[in-house]
Short mmCIF file of C-alpha atoms and ligand atoms in Angstrom, two decimals:
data_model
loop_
_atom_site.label_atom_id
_atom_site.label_comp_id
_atom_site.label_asym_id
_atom_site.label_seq_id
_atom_site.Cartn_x
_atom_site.Cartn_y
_atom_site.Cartn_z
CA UNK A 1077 9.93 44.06 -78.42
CA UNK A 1078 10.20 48.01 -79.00
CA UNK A 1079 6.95 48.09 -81.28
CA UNK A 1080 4.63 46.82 -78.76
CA UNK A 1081 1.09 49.39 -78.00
CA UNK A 1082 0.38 50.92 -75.29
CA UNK A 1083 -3.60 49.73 -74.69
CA UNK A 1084 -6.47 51.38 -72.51
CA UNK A 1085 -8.68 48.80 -71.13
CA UNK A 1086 -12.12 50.92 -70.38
CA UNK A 1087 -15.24 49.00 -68.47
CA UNK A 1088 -17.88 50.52 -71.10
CA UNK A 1089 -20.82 50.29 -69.27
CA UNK A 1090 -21.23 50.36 -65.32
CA UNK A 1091 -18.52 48.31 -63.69
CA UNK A 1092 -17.87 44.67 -62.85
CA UNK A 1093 -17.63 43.76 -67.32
CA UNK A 1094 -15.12 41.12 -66.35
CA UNK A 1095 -11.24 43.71 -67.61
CA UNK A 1096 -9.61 41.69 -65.77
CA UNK A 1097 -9.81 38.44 -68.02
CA UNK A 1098 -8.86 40.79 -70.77
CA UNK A 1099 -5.87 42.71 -69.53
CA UNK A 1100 -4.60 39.44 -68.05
CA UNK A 1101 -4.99 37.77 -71.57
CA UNK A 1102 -3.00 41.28 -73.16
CA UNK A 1103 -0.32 41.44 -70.24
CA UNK A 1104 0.97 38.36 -72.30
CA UNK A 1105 2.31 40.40 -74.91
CA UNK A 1106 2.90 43.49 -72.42
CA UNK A 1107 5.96 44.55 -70.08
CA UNK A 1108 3.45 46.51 -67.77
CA UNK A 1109 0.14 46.54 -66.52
CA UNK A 1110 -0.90 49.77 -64.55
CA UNK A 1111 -3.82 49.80 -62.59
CA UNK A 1112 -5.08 53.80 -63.00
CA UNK A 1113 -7.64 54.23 -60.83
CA UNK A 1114 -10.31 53.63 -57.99
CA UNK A 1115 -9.36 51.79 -54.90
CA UNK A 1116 -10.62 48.02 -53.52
CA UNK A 1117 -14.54 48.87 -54.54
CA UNK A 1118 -13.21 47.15 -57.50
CA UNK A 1119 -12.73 43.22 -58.00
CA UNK A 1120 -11.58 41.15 -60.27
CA UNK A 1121 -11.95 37.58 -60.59
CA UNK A 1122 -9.33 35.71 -63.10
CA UNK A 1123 -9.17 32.12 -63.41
CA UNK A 1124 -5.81 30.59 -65.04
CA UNK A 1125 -4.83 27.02 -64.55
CA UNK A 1126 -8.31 26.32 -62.59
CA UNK A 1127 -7.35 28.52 -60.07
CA UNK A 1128 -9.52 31.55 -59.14
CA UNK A 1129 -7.85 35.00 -57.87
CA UNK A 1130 -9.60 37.80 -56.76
CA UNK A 1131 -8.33 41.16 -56.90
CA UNK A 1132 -9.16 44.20 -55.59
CA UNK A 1133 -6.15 46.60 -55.96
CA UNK A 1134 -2.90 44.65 -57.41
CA UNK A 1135 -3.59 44.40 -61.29
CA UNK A 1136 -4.79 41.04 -63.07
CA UNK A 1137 -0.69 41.33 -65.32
CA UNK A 1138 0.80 40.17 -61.74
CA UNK A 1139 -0.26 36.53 -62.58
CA UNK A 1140 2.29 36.63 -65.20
CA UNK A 1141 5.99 36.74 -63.82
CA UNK A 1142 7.44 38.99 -66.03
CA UNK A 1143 5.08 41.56 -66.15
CA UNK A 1144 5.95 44.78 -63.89
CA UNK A 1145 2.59 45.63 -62.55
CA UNK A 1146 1.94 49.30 -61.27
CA UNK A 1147 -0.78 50.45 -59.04
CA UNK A 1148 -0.20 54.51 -59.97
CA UNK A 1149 -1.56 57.71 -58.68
CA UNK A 1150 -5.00 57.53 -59.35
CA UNK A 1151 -5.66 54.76 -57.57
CA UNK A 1152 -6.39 55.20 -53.69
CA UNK A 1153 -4.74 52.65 -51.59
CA UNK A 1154 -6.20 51.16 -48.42
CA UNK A 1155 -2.40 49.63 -47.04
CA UNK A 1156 -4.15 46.76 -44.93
CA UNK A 1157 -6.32 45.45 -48.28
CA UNK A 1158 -3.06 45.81 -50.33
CA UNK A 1159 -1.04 44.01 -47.75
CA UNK A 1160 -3.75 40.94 -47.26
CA UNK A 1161 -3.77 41.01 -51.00
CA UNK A 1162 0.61 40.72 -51.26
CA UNK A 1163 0.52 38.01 -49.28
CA UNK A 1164 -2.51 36.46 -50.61
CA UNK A 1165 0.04 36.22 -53.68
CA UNK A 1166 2.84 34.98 -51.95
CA UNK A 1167 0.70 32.87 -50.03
CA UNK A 1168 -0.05 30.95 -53.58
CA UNK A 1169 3.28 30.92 -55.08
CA UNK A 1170 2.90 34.10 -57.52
CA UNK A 1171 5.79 36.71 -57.41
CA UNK A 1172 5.35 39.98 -56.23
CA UNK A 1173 8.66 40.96 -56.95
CA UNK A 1174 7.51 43.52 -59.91
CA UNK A 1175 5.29 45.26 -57.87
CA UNK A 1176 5.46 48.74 -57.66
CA UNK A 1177 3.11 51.60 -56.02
CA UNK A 1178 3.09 55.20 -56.34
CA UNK A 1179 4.01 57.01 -53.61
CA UNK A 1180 2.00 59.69 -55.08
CA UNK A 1181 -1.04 57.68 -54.66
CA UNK A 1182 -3.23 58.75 -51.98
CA UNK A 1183 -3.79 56.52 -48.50
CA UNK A 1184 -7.75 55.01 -47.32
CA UNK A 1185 -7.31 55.73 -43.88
CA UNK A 1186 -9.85 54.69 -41.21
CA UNK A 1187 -11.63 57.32 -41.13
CA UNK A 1188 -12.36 57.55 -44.52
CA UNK A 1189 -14.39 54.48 -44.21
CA UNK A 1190 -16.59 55.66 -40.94
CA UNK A 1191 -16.90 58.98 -42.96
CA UNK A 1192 -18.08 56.70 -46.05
CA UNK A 1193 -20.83 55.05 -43.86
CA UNK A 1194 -22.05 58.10 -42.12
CA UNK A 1195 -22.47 59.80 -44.74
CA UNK A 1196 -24.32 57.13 -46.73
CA UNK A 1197 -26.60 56.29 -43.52
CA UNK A 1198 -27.53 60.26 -43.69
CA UNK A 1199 -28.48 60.20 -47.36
CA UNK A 1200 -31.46 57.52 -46.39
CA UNK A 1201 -33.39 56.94 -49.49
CA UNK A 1202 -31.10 59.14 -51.94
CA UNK A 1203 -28.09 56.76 -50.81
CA UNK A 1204 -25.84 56.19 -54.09
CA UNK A 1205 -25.06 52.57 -52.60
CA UNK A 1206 -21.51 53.02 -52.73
CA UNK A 1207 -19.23 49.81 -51.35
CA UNK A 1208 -18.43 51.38 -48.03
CA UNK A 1209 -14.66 51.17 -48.75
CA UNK A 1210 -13.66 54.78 -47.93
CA UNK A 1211 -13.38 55.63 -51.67
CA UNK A 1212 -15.24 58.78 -52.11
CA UNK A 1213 -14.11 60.33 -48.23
CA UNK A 1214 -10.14 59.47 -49.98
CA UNK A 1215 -11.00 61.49 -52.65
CA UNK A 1216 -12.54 64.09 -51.88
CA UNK A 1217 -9.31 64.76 -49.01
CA UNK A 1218 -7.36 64.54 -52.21
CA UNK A 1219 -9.47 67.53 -53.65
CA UNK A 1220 -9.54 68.99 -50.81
CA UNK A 1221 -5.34 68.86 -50.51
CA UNK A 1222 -5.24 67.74 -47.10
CA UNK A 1223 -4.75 63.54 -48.43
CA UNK A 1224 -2.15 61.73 -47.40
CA UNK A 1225 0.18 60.01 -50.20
CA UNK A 1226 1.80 56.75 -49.85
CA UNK A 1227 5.30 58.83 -49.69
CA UNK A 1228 4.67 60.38 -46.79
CA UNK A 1229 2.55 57.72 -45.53
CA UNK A 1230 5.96 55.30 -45.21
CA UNK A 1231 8.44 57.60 -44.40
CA UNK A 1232 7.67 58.16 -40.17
CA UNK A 1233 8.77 61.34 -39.78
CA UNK A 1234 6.58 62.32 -42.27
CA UNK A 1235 2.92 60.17 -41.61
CA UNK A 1236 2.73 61.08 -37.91
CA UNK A 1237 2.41 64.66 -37.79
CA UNK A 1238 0.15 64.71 -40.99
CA UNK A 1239 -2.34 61.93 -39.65
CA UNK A 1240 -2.29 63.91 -35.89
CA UNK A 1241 -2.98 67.27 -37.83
CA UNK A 1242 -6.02 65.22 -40.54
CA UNK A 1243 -7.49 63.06 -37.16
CA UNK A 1244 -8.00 66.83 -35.43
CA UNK A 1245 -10.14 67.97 -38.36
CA UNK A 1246 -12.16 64.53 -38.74
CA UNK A 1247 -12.69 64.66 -34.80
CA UNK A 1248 -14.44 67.89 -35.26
CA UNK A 1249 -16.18 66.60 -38.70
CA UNK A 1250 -17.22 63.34 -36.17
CA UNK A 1251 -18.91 65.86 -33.86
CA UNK A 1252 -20.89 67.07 -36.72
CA UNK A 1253 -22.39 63.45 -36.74
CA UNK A 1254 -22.74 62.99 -33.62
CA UNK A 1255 -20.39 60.08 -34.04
CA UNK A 1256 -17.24 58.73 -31.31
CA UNK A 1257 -14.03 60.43 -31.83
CA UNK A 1258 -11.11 58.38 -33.63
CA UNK A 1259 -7.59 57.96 -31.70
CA UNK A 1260 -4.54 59.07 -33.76
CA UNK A 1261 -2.29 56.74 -31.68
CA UNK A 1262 -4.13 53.17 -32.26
CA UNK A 1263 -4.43 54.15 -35.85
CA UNK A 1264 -0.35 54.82 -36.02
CA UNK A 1265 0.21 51.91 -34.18
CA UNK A 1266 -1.59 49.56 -36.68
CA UNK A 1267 -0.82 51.18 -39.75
CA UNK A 1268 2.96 52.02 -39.04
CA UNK A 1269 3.03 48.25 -39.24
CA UNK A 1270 1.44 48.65 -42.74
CA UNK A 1271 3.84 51.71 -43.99
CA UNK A 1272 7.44 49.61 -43.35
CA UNK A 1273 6.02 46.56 -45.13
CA UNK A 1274 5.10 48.35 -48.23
CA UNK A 1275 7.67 50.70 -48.12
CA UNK A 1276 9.74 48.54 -50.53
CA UNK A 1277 7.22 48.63 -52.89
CA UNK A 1278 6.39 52.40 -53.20
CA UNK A 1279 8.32 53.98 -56.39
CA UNK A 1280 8.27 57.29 -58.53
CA UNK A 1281 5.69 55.29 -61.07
CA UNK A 1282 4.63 58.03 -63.94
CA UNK A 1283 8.57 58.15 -64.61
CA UNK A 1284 8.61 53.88 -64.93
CA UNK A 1285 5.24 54.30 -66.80
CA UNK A 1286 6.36 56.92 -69.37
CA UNK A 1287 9.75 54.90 -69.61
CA UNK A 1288 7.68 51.86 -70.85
CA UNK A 1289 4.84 53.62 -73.22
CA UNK A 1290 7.42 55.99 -74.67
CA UNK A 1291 10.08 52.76 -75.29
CA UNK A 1292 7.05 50.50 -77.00
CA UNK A 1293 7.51 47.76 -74.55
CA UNK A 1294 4.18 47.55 -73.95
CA UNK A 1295 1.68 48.95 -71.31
CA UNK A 1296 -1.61 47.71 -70.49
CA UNK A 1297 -3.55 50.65 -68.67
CA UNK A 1298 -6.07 48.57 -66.42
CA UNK A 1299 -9.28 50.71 -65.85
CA UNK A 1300 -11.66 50.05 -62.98
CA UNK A 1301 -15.46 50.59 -62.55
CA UNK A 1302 -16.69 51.66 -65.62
CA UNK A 1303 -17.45 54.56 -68.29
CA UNK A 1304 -20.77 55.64 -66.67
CA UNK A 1305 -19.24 55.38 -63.00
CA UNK A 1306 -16.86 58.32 -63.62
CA UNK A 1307 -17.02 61.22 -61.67
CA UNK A 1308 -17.41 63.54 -64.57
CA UNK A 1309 -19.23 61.51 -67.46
CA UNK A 1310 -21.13 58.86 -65.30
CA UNK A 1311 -24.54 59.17 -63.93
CA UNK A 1312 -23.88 61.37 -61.40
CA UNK A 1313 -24.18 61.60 -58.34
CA UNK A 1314 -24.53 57.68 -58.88
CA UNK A 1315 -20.89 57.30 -59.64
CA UNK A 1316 -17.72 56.40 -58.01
CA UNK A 1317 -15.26 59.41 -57.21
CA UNK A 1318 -12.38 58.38 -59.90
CA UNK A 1319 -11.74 59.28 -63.19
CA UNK A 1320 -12.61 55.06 -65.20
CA UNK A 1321 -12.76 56.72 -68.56
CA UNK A 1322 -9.77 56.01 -70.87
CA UNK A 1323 -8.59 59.62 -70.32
CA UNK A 1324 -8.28 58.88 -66.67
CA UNK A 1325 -5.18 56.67 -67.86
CA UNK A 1326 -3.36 59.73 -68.15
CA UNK A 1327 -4.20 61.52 -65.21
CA UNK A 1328 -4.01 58.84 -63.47
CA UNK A 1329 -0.54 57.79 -64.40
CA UNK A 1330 1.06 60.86 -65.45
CA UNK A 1331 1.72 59.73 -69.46
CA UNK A 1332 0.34 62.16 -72.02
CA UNK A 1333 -2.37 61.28 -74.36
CA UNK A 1334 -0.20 60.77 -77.51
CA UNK A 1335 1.20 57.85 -75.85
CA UNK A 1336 -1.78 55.53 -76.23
CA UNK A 1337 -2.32 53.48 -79.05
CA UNK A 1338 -5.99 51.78 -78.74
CA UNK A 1339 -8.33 51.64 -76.24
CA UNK A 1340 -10.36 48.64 -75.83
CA UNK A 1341 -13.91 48.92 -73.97
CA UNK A 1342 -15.58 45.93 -72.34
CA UNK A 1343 -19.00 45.21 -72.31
CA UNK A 1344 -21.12 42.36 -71.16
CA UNK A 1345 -23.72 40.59 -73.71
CA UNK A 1346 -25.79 42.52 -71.09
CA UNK A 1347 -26.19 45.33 -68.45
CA UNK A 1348 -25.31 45.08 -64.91
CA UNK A 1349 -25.39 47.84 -62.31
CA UNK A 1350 -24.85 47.73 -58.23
CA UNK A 1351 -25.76 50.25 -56.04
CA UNK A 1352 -28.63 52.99 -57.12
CA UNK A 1353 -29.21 55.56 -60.13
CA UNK A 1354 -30.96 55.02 -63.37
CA UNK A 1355 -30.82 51.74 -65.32
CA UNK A 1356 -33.57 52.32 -68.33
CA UNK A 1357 -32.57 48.59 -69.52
CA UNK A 1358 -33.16 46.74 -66.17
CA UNK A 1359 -35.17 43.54 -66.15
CA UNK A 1360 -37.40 43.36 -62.97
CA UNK A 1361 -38.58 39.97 -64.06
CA UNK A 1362 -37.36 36.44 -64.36
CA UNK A 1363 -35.38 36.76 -67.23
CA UNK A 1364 -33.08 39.71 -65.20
CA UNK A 1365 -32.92 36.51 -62.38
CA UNK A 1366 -32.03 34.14 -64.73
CA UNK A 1367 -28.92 36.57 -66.13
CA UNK A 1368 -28.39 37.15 -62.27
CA UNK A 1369 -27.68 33.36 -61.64
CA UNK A 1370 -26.24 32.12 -64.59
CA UNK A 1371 -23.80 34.94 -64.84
CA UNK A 1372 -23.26 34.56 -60.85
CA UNK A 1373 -23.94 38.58 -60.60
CA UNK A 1374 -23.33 39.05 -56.98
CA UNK A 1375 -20.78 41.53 -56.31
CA UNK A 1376 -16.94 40.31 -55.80
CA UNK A 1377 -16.03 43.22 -53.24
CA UNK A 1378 -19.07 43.07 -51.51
CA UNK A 1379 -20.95 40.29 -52.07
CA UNK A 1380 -24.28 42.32 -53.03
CA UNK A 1381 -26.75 40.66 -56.08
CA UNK A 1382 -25.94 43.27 -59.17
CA UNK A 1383 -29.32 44.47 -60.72
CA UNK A 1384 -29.26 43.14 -64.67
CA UNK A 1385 -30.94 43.74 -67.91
CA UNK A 1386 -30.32 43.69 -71.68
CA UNK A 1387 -27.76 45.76 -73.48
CA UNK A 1388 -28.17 49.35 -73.93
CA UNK A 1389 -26.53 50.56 -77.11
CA UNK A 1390 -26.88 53.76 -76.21
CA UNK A 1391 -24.48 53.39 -73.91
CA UNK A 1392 -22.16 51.60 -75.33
CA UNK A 1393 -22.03 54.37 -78.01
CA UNK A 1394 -21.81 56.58 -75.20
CA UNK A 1395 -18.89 55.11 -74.13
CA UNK A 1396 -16.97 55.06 -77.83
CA UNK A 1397 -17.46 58.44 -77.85
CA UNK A 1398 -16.13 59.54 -74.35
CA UNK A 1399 -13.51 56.76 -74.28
CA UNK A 1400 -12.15 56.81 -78.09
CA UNK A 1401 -12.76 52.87 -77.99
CA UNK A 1402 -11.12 51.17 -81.27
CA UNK A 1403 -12.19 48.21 -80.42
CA UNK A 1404 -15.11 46.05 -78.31
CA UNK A 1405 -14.51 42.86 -75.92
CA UNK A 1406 -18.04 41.18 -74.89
CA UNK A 1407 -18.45 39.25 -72.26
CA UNK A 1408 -20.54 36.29 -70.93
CA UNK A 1409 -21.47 35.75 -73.87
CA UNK A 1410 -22.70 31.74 -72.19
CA UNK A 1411 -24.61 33.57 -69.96
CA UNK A 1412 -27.31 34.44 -72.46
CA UNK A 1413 -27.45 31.01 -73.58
CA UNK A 1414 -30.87 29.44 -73.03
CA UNK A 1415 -33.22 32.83 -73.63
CA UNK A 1416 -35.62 32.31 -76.16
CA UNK A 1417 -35.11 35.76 -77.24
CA UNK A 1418 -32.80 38.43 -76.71
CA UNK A 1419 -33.21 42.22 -76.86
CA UNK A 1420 -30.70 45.34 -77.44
CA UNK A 1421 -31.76 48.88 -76.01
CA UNK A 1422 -31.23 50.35 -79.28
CA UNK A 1423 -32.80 53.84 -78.19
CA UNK A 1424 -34.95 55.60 -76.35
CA UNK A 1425 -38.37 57.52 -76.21
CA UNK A 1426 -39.04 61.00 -74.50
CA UNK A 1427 -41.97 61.88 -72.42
CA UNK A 1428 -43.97 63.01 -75.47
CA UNK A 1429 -42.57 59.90 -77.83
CA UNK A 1430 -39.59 61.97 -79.61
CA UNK A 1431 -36.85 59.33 -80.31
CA UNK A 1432 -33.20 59.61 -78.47
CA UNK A 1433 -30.38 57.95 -79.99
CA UNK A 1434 -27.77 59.83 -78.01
CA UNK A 1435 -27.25 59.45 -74.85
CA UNK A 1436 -28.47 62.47 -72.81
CA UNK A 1437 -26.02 64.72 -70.21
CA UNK A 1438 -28.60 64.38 -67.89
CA UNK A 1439 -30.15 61.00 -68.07
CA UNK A 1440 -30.38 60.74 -64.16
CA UNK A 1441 -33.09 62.56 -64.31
CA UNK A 1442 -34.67 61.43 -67.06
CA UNK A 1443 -36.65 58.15 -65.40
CA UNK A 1444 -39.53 59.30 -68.09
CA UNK A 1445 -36.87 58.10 -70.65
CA UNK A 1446 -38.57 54.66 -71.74
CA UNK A 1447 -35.76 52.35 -74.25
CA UNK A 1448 -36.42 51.27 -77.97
CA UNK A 1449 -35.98 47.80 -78.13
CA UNK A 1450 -34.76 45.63 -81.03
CA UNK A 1451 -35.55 41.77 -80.61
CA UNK A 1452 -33.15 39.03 -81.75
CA UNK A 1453 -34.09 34.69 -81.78
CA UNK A 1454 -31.77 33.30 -78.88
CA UNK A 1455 -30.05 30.10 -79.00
CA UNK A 1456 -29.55 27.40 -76.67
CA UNK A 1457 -27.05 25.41 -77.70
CA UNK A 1458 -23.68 25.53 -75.17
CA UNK A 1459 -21.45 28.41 -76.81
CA UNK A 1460 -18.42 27.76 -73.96
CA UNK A 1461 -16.40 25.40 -76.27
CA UNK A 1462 -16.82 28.09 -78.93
CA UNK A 1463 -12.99 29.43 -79.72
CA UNK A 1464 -14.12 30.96 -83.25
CA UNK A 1465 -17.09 33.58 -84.49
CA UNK A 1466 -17.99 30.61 -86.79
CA UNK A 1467 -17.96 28.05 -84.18
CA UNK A 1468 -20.98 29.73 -82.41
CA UNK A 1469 -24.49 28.95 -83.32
CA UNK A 1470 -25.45 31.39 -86.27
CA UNK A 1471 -27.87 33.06 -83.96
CA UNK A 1472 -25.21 34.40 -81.02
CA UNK A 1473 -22.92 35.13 -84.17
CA UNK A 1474 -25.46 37.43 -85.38
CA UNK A 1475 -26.62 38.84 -81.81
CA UNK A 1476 -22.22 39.99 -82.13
CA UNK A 1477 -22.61 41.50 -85.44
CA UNK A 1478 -25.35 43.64 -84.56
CA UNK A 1479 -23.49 44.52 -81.60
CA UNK A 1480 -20.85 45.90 -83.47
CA UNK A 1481 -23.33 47.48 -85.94
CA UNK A 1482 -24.99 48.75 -83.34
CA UNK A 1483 -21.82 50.87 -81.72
CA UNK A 1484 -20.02 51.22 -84.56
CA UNK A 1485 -16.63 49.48 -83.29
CA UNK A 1486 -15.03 46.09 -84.19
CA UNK A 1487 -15.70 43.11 -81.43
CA UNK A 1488 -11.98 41.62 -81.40
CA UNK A 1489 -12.99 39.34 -78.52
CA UNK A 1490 -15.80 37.04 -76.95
CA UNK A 1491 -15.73 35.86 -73.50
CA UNK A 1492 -17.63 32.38 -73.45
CA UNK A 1493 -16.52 31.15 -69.49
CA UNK A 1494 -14.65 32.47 -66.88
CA UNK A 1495 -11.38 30.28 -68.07
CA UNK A 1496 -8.66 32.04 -69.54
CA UNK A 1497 -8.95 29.62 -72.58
CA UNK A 1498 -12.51 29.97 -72.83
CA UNK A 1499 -11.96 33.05 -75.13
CA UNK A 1500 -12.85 33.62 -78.67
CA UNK A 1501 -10.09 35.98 -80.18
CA UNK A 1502 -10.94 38.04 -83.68
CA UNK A 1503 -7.16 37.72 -84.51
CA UNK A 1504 -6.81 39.79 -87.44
CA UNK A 1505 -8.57 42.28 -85.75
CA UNK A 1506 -6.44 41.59 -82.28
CA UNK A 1507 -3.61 42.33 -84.30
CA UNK A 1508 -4.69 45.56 -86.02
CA UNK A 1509 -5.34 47.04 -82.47
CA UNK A 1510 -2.52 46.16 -81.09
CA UNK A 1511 -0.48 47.78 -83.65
CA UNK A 1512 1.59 50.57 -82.55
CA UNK A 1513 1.06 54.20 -84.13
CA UNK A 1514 3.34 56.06 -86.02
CA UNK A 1515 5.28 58.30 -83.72
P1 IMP B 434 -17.86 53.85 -54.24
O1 IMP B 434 -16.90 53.76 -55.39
O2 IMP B 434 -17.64 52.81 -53.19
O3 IMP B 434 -17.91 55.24 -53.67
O4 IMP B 434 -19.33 53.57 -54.81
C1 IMP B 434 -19.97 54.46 -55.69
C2 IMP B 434 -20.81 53.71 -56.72
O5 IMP B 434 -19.95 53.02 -57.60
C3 IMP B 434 -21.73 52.66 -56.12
O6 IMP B 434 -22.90 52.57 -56.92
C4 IMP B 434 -20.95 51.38 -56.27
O7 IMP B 434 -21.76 50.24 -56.30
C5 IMP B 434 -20.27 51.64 -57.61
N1 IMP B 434 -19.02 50.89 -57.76
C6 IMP B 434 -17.82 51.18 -57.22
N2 IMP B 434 -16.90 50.29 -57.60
C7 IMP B 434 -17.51 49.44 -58.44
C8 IMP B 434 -17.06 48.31 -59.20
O8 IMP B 434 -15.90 47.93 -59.20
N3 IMP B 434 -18.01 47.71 -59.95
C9 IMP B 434 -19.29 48.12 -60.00
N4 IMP B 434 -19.75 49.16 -59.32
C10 IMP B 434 -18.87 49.83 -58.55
#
């Protein structure tokens, strides 16, 4: 029990690569799962027993009983979403009893949503798409030091003065937009309701965190969005406000680096993106609506179709290198199933033909930047029954190998299907990731 790993699990490309299947499938062999970042413009859809959950803040671990689940301090909470999604839960039978939030976590308010819209409705054409949650607004209070944290936000004496005080500022911000003032007292009255039924929940997290990692019980860090959605490393300004990348585990929870053992990134056996920004591998054509439908790419927090295209290696390298992955999950791998070819981004080619293998600081504003593509046969035959490498048809077997070629890392799991059995586990190499470092 004490030699268990403490494991980042990274989105490696742009969000929505299905972590949530994985960390669910790791909290098995975990005491914690801590959700480290973003707020409910993430979703996660598990299936286990036939049943389908969505999630948006709690992590994936809570399906398991044992597992405590954490949602720390880099994670912005909007208390109504969390509170639908509690007794969602309950609702279904599954325990929430090992629940536990920050209080150092910072609160969506309402007027961090209206601030989220206005703002996007006055960047017109340059909009970044974002999900309209409030996410960015939260933030950027945060930065600003005038946030409120879920502490203060359920102790009364404490929220009221601090929301009067932040609703005075956004009023004048409001005017600015020439949009309707917000009243202080309705928003107290509804979310008071919210504060003293979450109040049980809210604990001093980083110390139960660092209690866990540091006593090899085993910690799943849960990442949301993905590598090129982070604030700092992402396409920017196309990215969410959040730190996604496997170093945001520690800001985000308060443990130091030296307490992580292996950080896994996931990837689809493709690209997706929502909202705008660059996307060099996007397929305009009927082969990016075939991924679209057979992969069921719509959005699970807001419903919107997620623009697809093949699998950019430069980015996935991208992300080894800012993330530190040891190992690779792919997903969907069924999805592909039925192209007559596939194709990997394997580089790309500057305005005046000069190859780039790396992927550039700046490639927002490089739409000149045109990708290399390698071609690989497809296969058609059904891969979802497939619980082995070998058990695939030789030609998705070798589209994995060059994956791994390709970025350099070990693939230590396929997703064939949304089931949580419909997984193809590289044990050995499982194993050899999981393995906790020397300390
Ligand atoms: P925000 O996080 O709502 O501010 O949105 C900023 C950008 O991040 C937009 O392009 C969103 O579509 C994208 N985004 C935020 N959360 C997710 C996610 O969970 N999956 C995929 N894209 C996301």
């Amino acid at each position: 029990m004490a030699d268990r790993s403490n494991v980042v699990v990274v989105g490696a490309q742009w969000g929505d690569e299905a972590k949530g299947k994985l960390v669910d499938y790791l909290a098995l062999n975990a005491t914690m799962v801590v959700r480290y970042g973003g707020g409910n413009n993430a979703g996660h859809t598990v299936t286990a027993n036939g049943i389908e959950y969505k999630f948006h803040l709690i992590p994936a671990g809570i399906l398991n009983p044992d597992t405590v689940c954490i949602v720390s301090d880099g994670v912005v909470v909007d208390p109504g979403v969390m509170l639908k999604e509690i007794n969602g839960l309950v609702a279904r039978g599954v325990s929430v009893a090992n629940l536990r939030l920050s209080s150092s976590a910072h609160v969506i308010l309402p007027y961090h949503r209206m601030l989220d819209d206005l703002q996007e409705a006055k960047r017109g054409a340059g909009k970044i798409g974002t999900t309209g949650r409030g996410i960015g607004p939260a933030y950027a209070d945060k930065a600003a030091r005038i946030g409120i944290r879920l502490g203060e936000f359920v102790d009364p004496s404490r929220f009221e003065p601090r929301l009067r005080a932040v609703v005075a500022e956004k009023n004048e911000v409001f005017k600015v937009y020439g949009a309707e003032p917000i009243n202080a007292d309705e928003i107290l009255a509804e979310y008071s309701v919210y504060a003293s039924a979450l109040k049980p929940f809210v604990a001093d997290t980083s110390l139960l965190v660092y209690n866990a990692a540091s006593a090899g019980t085993g910690v799943i860090f849960e990442g949301a969005q993905g590598t090129l959605l982070d604030i700092d490393l992402g396409t920017y300004p196309f990215v969410t406000s959040s730190h996604p990348i496997a170093g945001g585990a520690c800001i985000g929870t308060g443990i130091g680096p030296t307490l992580i053992d292996s950080v896994i990134g996931v990837a689809k056996g493709y690209t997706t993106r929502v909202g705008s920004g660059v996307f060099p591998t996007e397929l305009l054509d009927e082969r990016g609506d075939y991924i679209r439908e057979r992969g069921h790419e719509y959005g699970t927090t807001t419903g919107r179709p997620r623009r697809c295209g093949w699998l950019d290696s430069v980015i996935l390298r991208y992300a080894v290198r800012i993330n530190g992955l040891t190992a690779l999950s792919l997903g969907h791998l069924d999805v592909l199933t039925g192209m007559e070819s596939v194709q990997i981004g394997v580089a790309y080619t500057d305005a005046d033909g000069n190859l780039v293998k790396d992927m550039p600081a700046d490639l927002v504003n490089r739409p000149e930047f045109t990708p290399v593509y390698e071609t690989l046969a497809g296969w058609c035959e059904d891969v979802s029954g497939a619980r082995t490498l070998e058990e695939l048809p030789e030609n998705a077997h070798a589209y994995i190998r060059r994956v791994e070629e390709l970025s350099g890392v070990p693939v230590v799991s396929v997703s064939v299907g949304p089931g949580r059995e419909q997984t193809i586990l590289v044990e050995d190499r499982m194993q050899s990731v999981l393995q906790r470092r020397p300390r």
